[in-house]
PDB file of C-alpha atoms and ligand atoms in Angstrom:
ATOM      1  CA  UNK A  72     -33.450   4.874  14.782  1.00 51.00           C
ATOM      2  CA  UNK A  73     -30.623   6.976  17.380  1.00 57.00           C
ATOM      3  CA  UNK A  74     -28.077   3.320  17.164  1.00 72.00           C
ATOM      4  CA  UNK A  75     -24.746   4.697  17.843  1.00 85.00           C
ATOM      5  CA  UNK A  76     -23.494   3.837  14.365  1.00 86.00           C
ATOM      6  CA  UNK A  77     -19.719   4.966  15.013  1.00 85.00           C
ATOM      7  CA  UNK A  78     -19.839   2.450  17.826  1.00 89.00           C
ATOM      8  CA  UNK A  79     -20.640   0.023  15.875  1.00 92.00           C
ATOM      9  CA  UNK A  80     -18.610  -2.976  14.293  1.00 93.00           C
ATOM     10  CA  UNK A  81     -18.089  -3.509  10.596  1.00 93.00           C
ATOM     11  CA  UNK A  82     -20.124  -6.503  10.641  1.00 93.00           C
ATOM     12  CA  UNK A  83     -23.252  -4.654  12.770  1.00 93.00           C
ATOM     13  CA  UNK A  84     -23.228  -2.419   9.422  1.00 94.00           C
ATOM     14  CA  UNK A  85     -23.293  -4.974   7.292  1.00 94.00           C
ATOM     15  CA  UNK A  86     -26.090  -6.656   8.898  1.00 93.00           C
ATOM     16  CA  UNK A  87     -27.783  -3.631   8.872  1.00 93.00           C
ATOM     17  CA  UNK A  88     -27.403  -3.036   5.509  1.00 93.00           C
ATOM     18  CA  UNK A  89     -28.604  -6.234   4.338  1.00 92.00           C
ATOM     19  CA  UNK A  90     -31.506  -4.905   6.138  1.00 91.00           C
ATOM     20  CA  UNK A  91     -31.908  -2.511   4.172  1.00 91.00           C
ATOM     21  CA  UNK A  92     -30.872   0.409   6.530  1.00 92.00           C
ATOM     22  CA  UNK A  93     -29.341   3.657   4.761  1.00 92.00           C
ATOM     23  CA  UNK A  94     -27.698   4.900   7.724  1.00 93.00           C
ATOM     24  CA  UNK A  95     -25.208   1.878   8.024  1.00 94.00           C
ATOM     25  CA  UNK A  96     -24.672   2.455   4.350  1.00 95.00           C
ATOM     26  CA  UNK A  97     -23.510   6.010   5.360  1.00 94.00           C
ATOM     27  CA  UNK A  98     -21.845   5.296   8.103  1.00 95.00           C
ATOM     28  CA  UNK A  99     -19.642   2.892   5.816  1.00 96.00           C
ATOM     29  CA  UNK A 100     -19.407   5.278   3.385  1.00 96.00           C
ATOM     30  CA  UNK A 101     -18.123   7.766   6.130  1.00 95.00           C
ATOM     31  CA  UNK A 102     -15.625   4.466   7.387  1.00 96.00           C
ATOM     32  CA  UNK A 103     -14.274   3.605   3.684  1.00 97.00           C
ATOM     33  CA  UNK A 104     -14.616   6.233   1.637  1.00 97.00           C
ATOM     34  CA  UNK A 105     -11.032   7.850   2.035  1.00 97.00           C
ATOM     35  CA  UNK A 106      -9.439   4.427   2.588  1.00 97.00           C
ATOM     36  CA  UNK A 107     -11.184   3.225  -1.051  1.00 98.00           C
ATOM     37  CA  UNK A 108     -10.440   6.398  -3.349  1.00 98.00           C
ATOM     38  CA  UNK A 109      -6.244   6.493  -1.603  1.00 97.00           C
ATOM     39  CA  UNK A 110      -5.957   3.070  -3.050  1.00 97.00           C
ATOM     40  CA  UNK A 111      -7.540   3.851  -5.901  1.00 97.00           C
ATOM     41  CA  UNK A 112      -6.232   6.047  -6.967  1.00 97.00           C
ATOM     42  CA  UNK A 113      -2.488   4.903  -5.727  1.00 96.00           C
ATOM     43  CA  UNK A 114      -3.127   1.825  -8.085  1.00 95.00           C
ATOM     44  CA  UNK A 115      -4.627   4.132 -10.865  1.00 95.00           C
ATOM     45  CA  UNK A 116      -2.339   7.389  -9.990  1.00 93.00           C
ATOM     46  CA  UNK A 117      -5.424   9.373 -11.510  1.00 94.00           C
ATOM     47  CA  UNK A 118      -7.978  11.175  -9.543  1.00 94.00           C
ATOM     48  CA  UNK A 119     -10.635  11.488 -11.653  1.00 95.00           C
ATOM     49  CA  UNK A 120     -10.283   7.418 -12.067  1.00 96.00           C
ATOM     50  CA  UNK A 121     -10.355   6.534  -8.276  1.00 97.00           C
ATOM     51  CA  UNK A 122     -13.375   9.191  -7.692  1.00 96.00           C
ATOM     52  CA  UNK A 123     -15.406   7.216 -10.198  1.00 96.00           C
ATOM     53  CA  UNK A 124     -13.837   3.488  -9.023  1.00 97.00           C
ATOM     54  CA  UNK A 125     -14.988   4.572  -5.178  1.00 98.00           C
ATOM     55  CA  UNK A 126     -18.128   5.721  -7.024  1.00 97.00           C
ATOM     56  CA  UNK A 127     -18.623   2.236  -8.609  1.00 97.00           C
ATOM     57  CA  UNK A 128     -17.000   0.481  -5.863  1.00 97.00           C
ATOM     58  CA  UNK A 129     -20.058   1.548  -3.057  1.00 97.00           C
ATOM     59  CA  UNK A 130     -22.439   0.790  -5.501  1.00 96.00           C
ATOM     60  CA  UNK A 131     -21.228  -2.401  -6.275  1.00 95.00           C
ATOM     61  CA  UNK A 132     -21.590  -2.930  -2.194  1.00 95.00           C
ATOM     62  CA  UNK A 133     -25.449  -1.904  -2.021  1.00 94.00           C
ATOM     63  CA  UNK A 134     -25.747  -4.483  -4.688  1.00 93.00           C
ATOM     64  CA  UNK A 135     -23.807  -7.743  -3.890  1.00 92.00           C
ATOM     65  CA  UNK A 136     -23.411  -7.036  -0.129  1.00 91.00           C
ATOM     66  CA  UNK A 137     -25.946 -10.049   0.428  1.00 88.00           C
ATOM     67  CA  UNK A 138     -23.099 -12.507  -0.953  1.00 89.00           C
ATOM     68  CA  UNK A 139     -20.809 -11.695   1.526  1.00 87.00           C
ATOM     69  CA  UNK A 140     -21.447 -14.644   4.250  1.00 82.00           C
ATOM     70  CA  UNK A 141     -18.291 -13.376   6.736  1.00 80.00           C
ATOM     71  CA  UNK A 142     -19.352 -10.408   7.645  1.00 74.00           C
ATOM     72  CA  UNK A 143     -16.049 -10.171   9.704  1.00 71.00           C
ATOM     73  CA  UNK A 144     -14.271  -9.627   6.058  1.00 88.00           C
ATOM     74  CA  UNK A 145     -15.823  -6.990   4.844  1.00 94.00           C
ATOM     75  CA  UNK A 146     -13.192  -4.532   4.627  1.00 95.00           C
ATOM     76  CA  UNK A 147     -11.051  -7.031   2.835  1.00 95.00           C
ATOM     77  CA  UNK A 148     -13.609  -7.658   0.608  1.00 95.00           C
ATOM     78  CA  UNK A 149     -13.747  -3.924   0.440  1.00 96.00           C
ATOM     79  CA  UNK A 150     -10.330  -3.542  -0.608  1.00 97.00           C
ATOM     80  CA  UNK A 151     -10.602  -7.053  -3.318  1.00 96.00           C
ATOM     81  CA  UNK A 152     -13.703  -5.080  -4.959  1.00 96.00           C
ATOM     82  CA  UNK A 153     -11.261  -1.630  -5.169  1.00 97.00           C
ATOM     83  CA  UNK A 154      -8.218  -3.242  -6.298  1.00 97.00           C
ATOM     84  CA  UNK A 155      -9.862  -5.255  -9.165  1.00 96.00           C
ATOM     85  CA  UNK A 156     -11.520  -2.162 -10.216  1.00 96.00           C
ATOM     86  CA  UNK A 157      -8.081   0.037 -10.063  1.00 96.00           C
ATOM     87  CA  UNK A 158      -6.715  -2.844 -12.422  1.00 94.00           C
ATOM     88  CA  UNK A 159      -9.830  -3.255 -14.439  1.00 94.00           C
ATOM     89  CA  UNK A 160      -9.374   0.834 -15.380  1.00 94.00           C
ATOM     90  CA  UNK A 161      -5.815   0.277 -15.819  1.00 92.00           C
ATOM     91  CA  UNK A 162      -6.469  -2.501 -18.822  1.00 90.00           C
ATOM     92  CA  UNK A 163      -9.094  -0.944 -20.207  1.00 88.00           C
ATOM     93  CA  UNK A 164      -7.410   2.410 -20.656  1.00 84.00           C
ATOM     94  CA  UNK A 165      -4.316   0.720 -21.472  1.00 75.00           C
ATOM     95  CA  UNK A 166      -2.341   2.569 -18.841  1.00 68.00           C
ATOM     96  CA  UNK A 167      -0.410  -0.806 -17.706  1.00 64.00           C
ATOM     97  CA  UNK A 168       2.684   0.473 -17.815  1.00 59.00           C
ATOM     98  CA  UNK A 169       5.837  -1.366 -19.083  1.00 56.00           C
ATOM     99  CA  UNK A 170       6.953  -4.085 -16.622  1.00 59.00           C
ATOM    100  CA  UNK A 171      10.388  -4.493 -15.723  1.00 56.00           C
ATOM    101  CA  UNK A 172      11.448  -8.080 -16.236  1.00 57.00           C
ATOM    102  CA  UNK A 173      12.295  -9.055 -12.906  1.00 59.00           C
ATOM    103  CA  UNK A 174      15.878 -10.148 -12.474  1.00 60.00           C
ATOM    104  CA  UNK A 175      15.909 -12.319  -9.732  1.00 57.00           C
ATOM    105  CA  UNK A 176      17.425  -9.665  -7.412  1.00 58.00           C
ATOM    106  CA  UNK A 177      20.498 -10.968  -5.893  1.00 57.00           C
ATOM    107  CA  UNK A 178      19.302 -10.856  -1.923  1.00 48.00           C
ATOM    108  CA  UNK A 179      23.799 -10.336  -0.753  1.00 47.00           C
ATOM    109  CA  UNK A 180      23.464  -7.479  -3.720  1.00 50.00           C
ATOM    110  CA  UNK A 181      25.236  -4.866  -1.343  1.00 45.00           C
ATOM    111  CA  UNK A 182      25.029  -1.038  -1.839  1.00 64.00           C
ATOM    112  CA  UNK A 183      28.102   0.437  -0.742  1.00 71.00           C
ATOM    113  CA  UNK A 184      26.372   4.013  -0.983  1.00 84.00           C
ATOM    114  CA  UNK A 185      24.269   5.248   2.040  1.00 91.00           C
ATOM    115  CA  UNK A 186      21.985   7.117  -0.082  1.00 94.00           C
ATOM    116  CA  UNK A 187      19.792   7.443   3.612  1.00 94.00           C
ATOM    117  CA  UNK A 188      22.566  10.207   5.002  1.00 92.00           C
ATOM    118  CA  UNK A 189      21.270  12.509   1.721  1.00 94.00           C
ATOM    119  CA  UNK A 190      18.864  15.632   2.710  1.00 94.00           C
ATOM    120  CA  UNK A 191      15.738  15.639   2.874  1.00 93.00           C
ATOM    121  CA  UNK A 192      14.581  18.103   0.122  1.00 94.00           C
ATOM    122  CA  UNK A 193      17.094  14.947  -1.916  1.00 95.00           C
ATOM    123  CA  UNK A 194      15.356  12.176  -1.262  1.00 95.00           C
ATOM    124  CA  UNK A 195      11.651  13.269  -1.130  1.00 94.00           C
ATOM    125  CA  UNK A 196      12.791  16.130  -3.985  1.00 96.00           C
ATOM    126  CA  UNK A 197       9.921  16.144  -6.779  1.00 96.00           C
ATOM    127  CA  UNK A 198      12.102  14.344  -9.005  1.00 96.00           C
ATOM    128  CA  UNK A 199      12.973  11.549  -6.829  1.00 96.00           C
ATOM    129  CA  UNK A 200       8.655  11.069  -5.644  1.00 96.00           C
ATOM    130  CA  UNK A 201       8.549  10.443  -9.502  1.00 96.00           C
ATOM    131  CA  UNK A 202      11.476   7.958  -9.458  1.00 96.00           C
ATOM    132  CA  UNK A 203       9.979   6.005  -6.754  1.00 97.00           C
ATOM    133  CA  UNK A 204       6.561   6.165  -8.798  1.00 95.00           C
ATOM    134  CA  UNK A 205       7.915   5.307 -11.681  1.00 95.00           C
ATOM    135  CA  UNK A 206       9.404   2.159  -9.904  1.00 95.00           C
ATOM    136  CA  UNK A 207       6.529   0.965  -7.782  1.00 96.00           C
ATOM    137  CA  UNK A 208       4.433   1.462 -11.364  1.00 93.00           C
ATOM    138  CA  UNK A 209       6.904  -0.963 -13.067  1.00 93.00           C
ATOM    139  CA  UNK A 210       6.342  -3.968 -10.665  1.00 94.00           C
ATOM    140  CA  UNK A 211       4.931  -7.274 -11.325  1.00 93.00           C
ATOM    141  CA  UNK A 212       1.232  -7.329 -10.378  1.00 92.00           C
ATOM    142  CA  UNK A 213       1.418  -9.171  -7.988  1.00 92.00           C
ATOM    143  CA  UNK A 214       4.174  -7.266  -6.055  1.00 96.00           C
ATOM    144  CA  UNK A 215       2.899  -3.981  -7.277  1.00 96.00           C
ATOM    145  CA  UNK A 216      -0.280  -4.673  -5.156  1.00 97.00           C
ATOM    146  CA  UNK A 217       1.220  -5.946  -2.118  1.00 98.00           C
ATOM    147  CA  UNK A 218       4.146  -2.901  -1.930  1.00 98.00           C
ATOM    148  CA  UNK A 219       1.004  -0.316  -2.271  1.00 97.00           C
ATOM    149  CA  UNK A 220      -1.147  -2.367  -0.772  1.00 97.00           C
ATOM    150  CA  UNK A 221       1.546  -2.592   3.228  1.00 97.00           C
ATOM    151  CA  UNK A 222       4.258   0.505   2.463  1.00 97.00           C
ATOM    152  CA  UNK A 223       1.639   2.617   0.867  1.00 96.00           C
ATOM    153  CA  UNK A 224      -1.296   2.491   2.472  1.00 96.00           C
ATOM    154  CA  UNK A 225       0.087   0.462   5.401  1.00 95.00           C
ATOM    155  CA  UNK A 226      -2.315  -2.526   5.759  1.00 96.00           C
ATOM    156  CA  UNK A 227      -1.495  -5.127   7.867  1.00 96.00           C
ATOM    157  CA  UNK A 228      -0.076  -8.309   6.409  1.00 97.00           C
ATOM    158  CA  UNK A 229      -3.546 -10.553   7.328  1.00 96.00           C
ATOM    159  CA  UNK A 230      -4.984  -8.303   5.542  1.00 96.00           C
ATOM    160  CA  UNK A 231      -3.352  -7.972   2.321  1.00 97.00           C
ATOM    161  CA  UNK A 232      -3.405 -11.655   2.452  1.00 97.00           C
ATOM    162  CA  UNK A 233      -7.159 -11.819   2.998  1.00 95.00           C
ATOM    163  CA  UNK A 234      -8.041  -9.256   0.718  1.00 95.00           C
ATOM    164  CA  UNK A 235      -6.224 -11.190  -2.294  1.00 96.00           C
ATOM    165  CA  UNK A 236      -6.759 -14.865  -1.374  1.00 95.00           C
ATOM    166  CA  UNK A 237      -3.130 -15.301  -0.845  1.00 96.00           C
ATOM    167  CA  UNK A 238      -1.057 -16.736   2.144  1.00 97.00           C
ATOM    168  CA  UNK A 239       0.676 -14.593   4.406  1.00 97.00           C
ATOM    169  CA  UNK A 240       4.390 -16.188   4.060  1.00 97.00           C
ATOM    170  CA  UNK A 241       3.555 -15.037   0.233  1.00 97.00           C
ATOM    171  CA  UNK A 242       2.883 -12.044   1.154  1.00 98.00           C
ATOM    172  CA  UNK A 243       5.792 -11.428   2.433  1.00 97.00           C
ATOM    173  CA  UNK A 244       7.802 -12.865  -0.207  1.00 96.00           C
ATOM    174  CA  UNK A 245       6.290 -10.404  -2.868  1.00 97.00           C
ATOM    175  CA  UNK A 246       6.702  -7.360  -0.214  1.00 97.00           C
ATOM    176  CA  UNK A 247      10.611  -8.455   0.538  1.00 96.00           C
ATOM    177  CA  UNK A 248      11.287  -8.650  -3.499  1.00 95.00           C
ATOM    178  CA  UNK A 249       9.228  -5.540  -4.089  1.00 96.00           C
ATOM    179  CA  UNK A 250      11.353  -3.138  -1.902  1.00 96.00           C
ATOM    180  CA  UNK A 251      14.543  -4.821  -3.119  1.00 94.00           C
ATOM    181  CA  UNK A 252      13.548  -3.860  -6.394  1.00 94.00           C
ATOM    182  CA  UNK A 253      12.496  -0.814  -5.230  1.00 96.00           C
ATOM    183  CA  UNK A 254      15.688  -0.011  -3.191  1.00 95.00           C
ATOM    184  CA  UNK A 255      17.965  -1.228  -6.637  1.00 93.00           C
ATOM    185  CA  UNK A 256      15.976   1.665  -8.728  1.00 93.00           C
ATOM    186  CA  UNK A 257      16.153   4.320  -6.292  1.00 94.00           C
ATOM    187  CA  UNK A 258      19.762   3.601  -5.233  1.00 92.00           C
ATOM    188  CA  UNK A 259      20.821   4.032  -8.770  1.00 91.00           C
ATOM    189  CA  UNK A 260      19.014   7.139  -8.962  1.00 93.00           C
ATOM    190  CA  UNK A 261      20.334   8.676  -5.990  1.00 93.00           C
ATOM    191  CA  UNK A 262      23.598   7.298  -7.208  1.00 89.00           C
ATOM    192  CA  UNK A 263      23.827  10.957  -9.164  1.00 88.00           C
ATOM    193  CA  UNK A 264      24.523  12.474  -5.977  1.00 86.00           C
ATOM    194  CA  UNK A 265      27.503   9.911  -5.114  1.00 74.00           C
ATOM    195  CA  UNK A 266      30.892  13.060  -4.161  1.00 60.00           C
ATOM    196  CA  UNK A 267      32.369  13.096  -7.662  1.00 49.00           C
ATOM    197  CA  UNK A 268      35.583  11.410  -6.702  1.00 47.00           C
ATOM    198  CA  UNK A 269      34.565   7.754  -7.413  1.00 46.00           C
ATOM    199  CA  UNK A 270      33.677   8.993 -10.859  1.00 44.00           C
ATOM    200  CA  UNK A 271      37.012  10.452 -11.767  1.00 41.00           C
ATOM    201  CA  UNK A 272      38.060   9.767 -15.426  1.00 39.00           C
TER     202      UNK A 272
ATOM    203  CA  UNK B 108      24.672 -14.100  12.794  1.00 90.00           C
ATOM    204  CA  UNK B 109      26.393 -13.708   9.413  1.00 92.00           C
ATOM    205  CA  UNK B 110      25.832 -11.156   6.438  1.00 93.00           C
ATOM    206  CA  UNK B 111      22.962 -13.231   4.476  1.00 92.00           C
ATOM    207  CA  UNK B 112      20.883 -14.406   7.726  1.00 93.00           C
ATOM    208  CA  UNK B 113      21.028 -10.690   8.517  1.00 95.00           C
ATOM    209  CA  UNK B 114      19.483  -9.029   5.327  1.00 92.00           C
ATOM    210  CA  UNK B 115      17.011 -11.747   4.962  1.00 92.00           C
ATOM    211  CA  UNK B 116      15.411 -10.458   8.534  1.00 95.00           C
ATOM    212  CA  UNK B 117      14.990  -7.007   8.091  1.00 96.00           C
ATOM    213  CA  UNK B 118      11.914  -7.654   7.258  1.00 96.00           C
ATOM    214  CA  UNK B 119      10.906  -8.994  10.132  1.00 96.00           C
ATOM    215  CA  UNK B 120      12.794  -6.275  11.958  1.00 96.00           C
ATOM    216  CA  UNK B 121      11.406  -3.723  10.724  1.00 96.00           C
ATOM    217  CA  UNK B 122       7.632  -6.066  11.693  1.00 95.00           C
ATOM    218  CA  UNK B 123       8.699  -5.868  14.985  1.00 94.00           C
ATOM    219  CA  UNK B 124       7.914  -9.329  15.132  1.00 93.00           C
ATOM    220  CA  UNK B 125      11.809 -10.992  15.939  1.00 95.00           C
ATOM    221  CA  UNK B 126      12.571 -12.086  19.599  1.00 96.00           C
ATOM    222  CA  UNK B 127      14.466  -9.988  21.536  1.00 95.00           C
ATOM    223  CA  UNK B 128      17.309 -12.703  21.327  1.00 96.00           C
ATOM    224  CA  UNK B 129      17.545 -11.750  16.954  1.00 96.00           C
ATOM    225  CA  UNK B 130      16.919  -7.424  17.619  1.00 96.00           C
ATOM    226  CA  UNK B 131      19.952  -7.816  19.849  1.00 96.00           C
ATOM    227  CA  UNK B 132      21.628 -10.155  17.366  1.00 96.00           C
ATOM    228  CA  UNK B 133      20.603  -7.758  13.877  1.00 96.00           C
ATOM    229  CA  UNK B 134      21.515  -4.723  16.355  1.00 97.00           C
ATOM    230  CA  UNK B 135      25.196  -6.055  16.485  1.00 97.00           C
ATOM    231  CA  UNK B 136      25.796  -6.968  13.589  1.00 97.00           C
ATOM    232  CA  UNK B 137      25.164  -3.913  11.819  1.00 96.00           C
ATOM    233  CA  UNK B 138      26.641  -2.198  14.653  1.00 96.00           C
ATOM    234  CA  UNK B 139      29.660  -3.748  13.544  1.00 96.00           C
ATOM    235  CA  UNK B 140      29.619  -4.888   9.531  1.00 95.00           C
ATOM    236  CA  UNK B 141      29.149  -1.486   7.128  1.00 92.00           C
ATOM    237  CA  UNK B 142      27.646  -3.695   4.369  1.00 92.00           C
ATOM    238  CA  UNK B 143      24.931  -4.658   6.742  1.00 94.00           C
ATOM    239  CA  UNK B 144      24.237  -1.292   8.041  1.00 95.00           C
ATOM    240  CA  UNK B 145      24.211   0.576   4.532  1.00 94.00           C
ATOM    241  CA  UNK B 146      21.636  -2.467   2.982  1.00 94.00           C
ATOM    242  CA  UNK B 147      19.502  -2.011   6.319  1.00 96.00           C
ATOM    243  CA  UNK B 148      19.686   1.661   6.288  1.00 96.00           C
ATOM    244  CA  UNK B 149      18.961   1.700   2.742  1.00 95.00           C
ATOM    245  CA  UNK B 150      16.127  -0.958   3.051  1.00 96.00           C
ATOM    246  CA  UNK B 151      14.303   1.208   5.903  1.00 97.00           C
ATOM    247  CA  UNK B 152      13.931   4.815   4.116  1.00 97.00           C
ATOM    248  CA  UNK B 153      12.851   2.723   0.717  1.00 97.00           C
ATOM    249  CA  UNK B 154       9.518   1.479   3.133  1.00 97.00           C
ATOM    250  CA  UNK B 155       9.541   4.501   4.274  1.00 96.00           C
ATOM    251  CA  UNK B 156       9.705   7.155   1.849  1.00 97.00           C
ATOM    252  CA  UNK B 157       7.003   4.814  -0.135  1.00 96.00           C
ATOM    253  CA  UNK B 158       5.032   6.025   2.511  1.00 94.00           C
ATOM    254  CA  UNK B 159       5.853   9.584   1.810  1.00 93.00           C
ATOM    255  CA  UNK B 160       5.420  10.187  -1.816  1.00 90.00           C
ATOM    256  CA  UNK B 161       1.668  10.420  -1.505  1.00 89.00           C
ATOM    257  CA  UNK B 162       0.484  10.546   1.201  1.00 89.00           C
ATOM    258  CA  UNK B 163      -3.077   9.308   2.084  1.00 89.00           C
ATOM    259  CA  UNK B 164      -5.674  12.539   1.145  1.00 90.00           C
ATOM    260  CA  UNK B 165      -8.992  12.962   1.971  1.00 93.00           C
ATOM    261  CA  UNK B 166     -11.997  12.844  -0.746  1.00 94.00           C
ATOM    262  CA  UNK B 167     -13.499  16.096  -1.019  1.00 94.00           C
ATOM    263  CA  UNK B 168     -16.895  17.317   0.486  1.00 94.00           C
ATOM    264  CA  UNK B 169     -18.547  17.683  -2.598  1.00 95.00           C
ATOM    265  CA  UNK B 170     -16.990  14.640  -4.341  1.00 95.00           C
ATOM    266  CA  UNK B 171     -18.711  12.551  -1.272  1.00 95.00           C
ATOM    267  CA  UNK B 172     -21.877  14.227  -1.547  1.00 95.00           C
ATOM    268  CA  UNK B 173     -22.237  13.336  -4.994  1.00 95.00           C
ATOM    269  CA  UNK B 174     -21.300  10.022  -3.480  1.00 96.00           C
ATOM    270  CA  UNK B 175     -24.043   9.929  -1.212  1.00 95.00           C
ATOM    271  CA  UNK B 176     -26.753  11.117  -3.035  1.00 95.00           C
ATOM    272  CA  UNK B 177     -26.162   8.695  -5.773  1.00 95.00           C
ATOM    273  CA  UNK B 178     -25.845   5.838  -2.587  1.00 94.00           C
ATOM    274  CA  UNK B 179     -29.337   6.986  -1.708  1.00 93.00           C
ATOM    275  CA  UNK B 180     -30.755   7.013  -5.388  1.00 93.00           C
ATOM    276  CA  UNK B 181     -29.800   3.197  -5.747  1.00 92.00           C
ATOM    277  CA  UNK B 182     -30.479   2.278  -1.893  1.00 89.00           C
ATOM    278  CA  UNK B 183     -32.410  -0.813  -2.205  1.00 84.00           C
ATOM    279  CA  UNK B 184     -35.527   0.333  -1.114  1.00 72.00           C
ATOM    280  CA  UNK B 185     -38.033  -2.588  -1.199  1.00 58.00           C
ATOM    281  CA  UNK B 186     -35.744  -3.198   2.636  1.00 50.00           C
ATOM    282  CA  UNK B 187     -38.490  -0.736   3.903  1.00 47.00           C
ATOM    283  CA  UNK B 188     -35.819   1.540   3.539  1.00 45.00           C
ATOM    284  CA  UNK B 189     -36.645   4.910   5.821  1.00 47.00           C
ATOM    285  CA  UNK B 190     -36.382   8.182   4.045  1.00 43.00           C
TER     286      UNK B 190
HETATM  287 ZN1  LIG C 486      26.315  -8.137   6.843  1.00 68.76          ZN
END
């Protein structure tokens, strides 16, 4: 009693949960519920599914926390459980979208059209948001997960590597290729805003 | 710096993990090479748009209450949990 839970490290909280202190579990929920929910939502694009996944993830925490040997890795373990649950849901529901076969993106492919000068209401229109969502969803799973963890959720490369059990260079390489594909798809979409002079027949 | 190297460094540039010298070289190349300038801008905005499409949101208080209840019900009592 009387512990300043919000001052405790994750490792402290994990240890206390293992010792059966519900208040430590409360603090973990407070600290991570939004993160788990957002990750589940961004991977499934389904608010209801994300709520269910969040609940399952925290129940898994209670059930399996005893198996977590390195307490400092709690957050990445949690993200891994969440990611697996989200893909499990997508497979079960057969909602996994068609993946575009990845032709290797030419690193030197330069896009002449600078669509970044388009006004914000075009860049962030509902239509272009939908194009970007669909583009992210069309990435191969391994690449998509890294893009979501990094560019949507804002995790650090090291955290992503730990979460997915891959090396930091592998994270960077998947991320870079994923971004190049997204840029290509966005450039194709935004090209409809190019000055008509180019399209003259 | 050539175009190929320049575009390969965009990621590290955005991570802020390049040396001072390389930062200056990338900036100088981008200033003088219009292709890499466009390439850099579209790369950067692609990254920022991904963050803006569905910004993180908070779980509703009702959902959080339900979650807390489920956790309380499932928290192992055998460890001497105090209510
Ligand atoms: Zn260049």
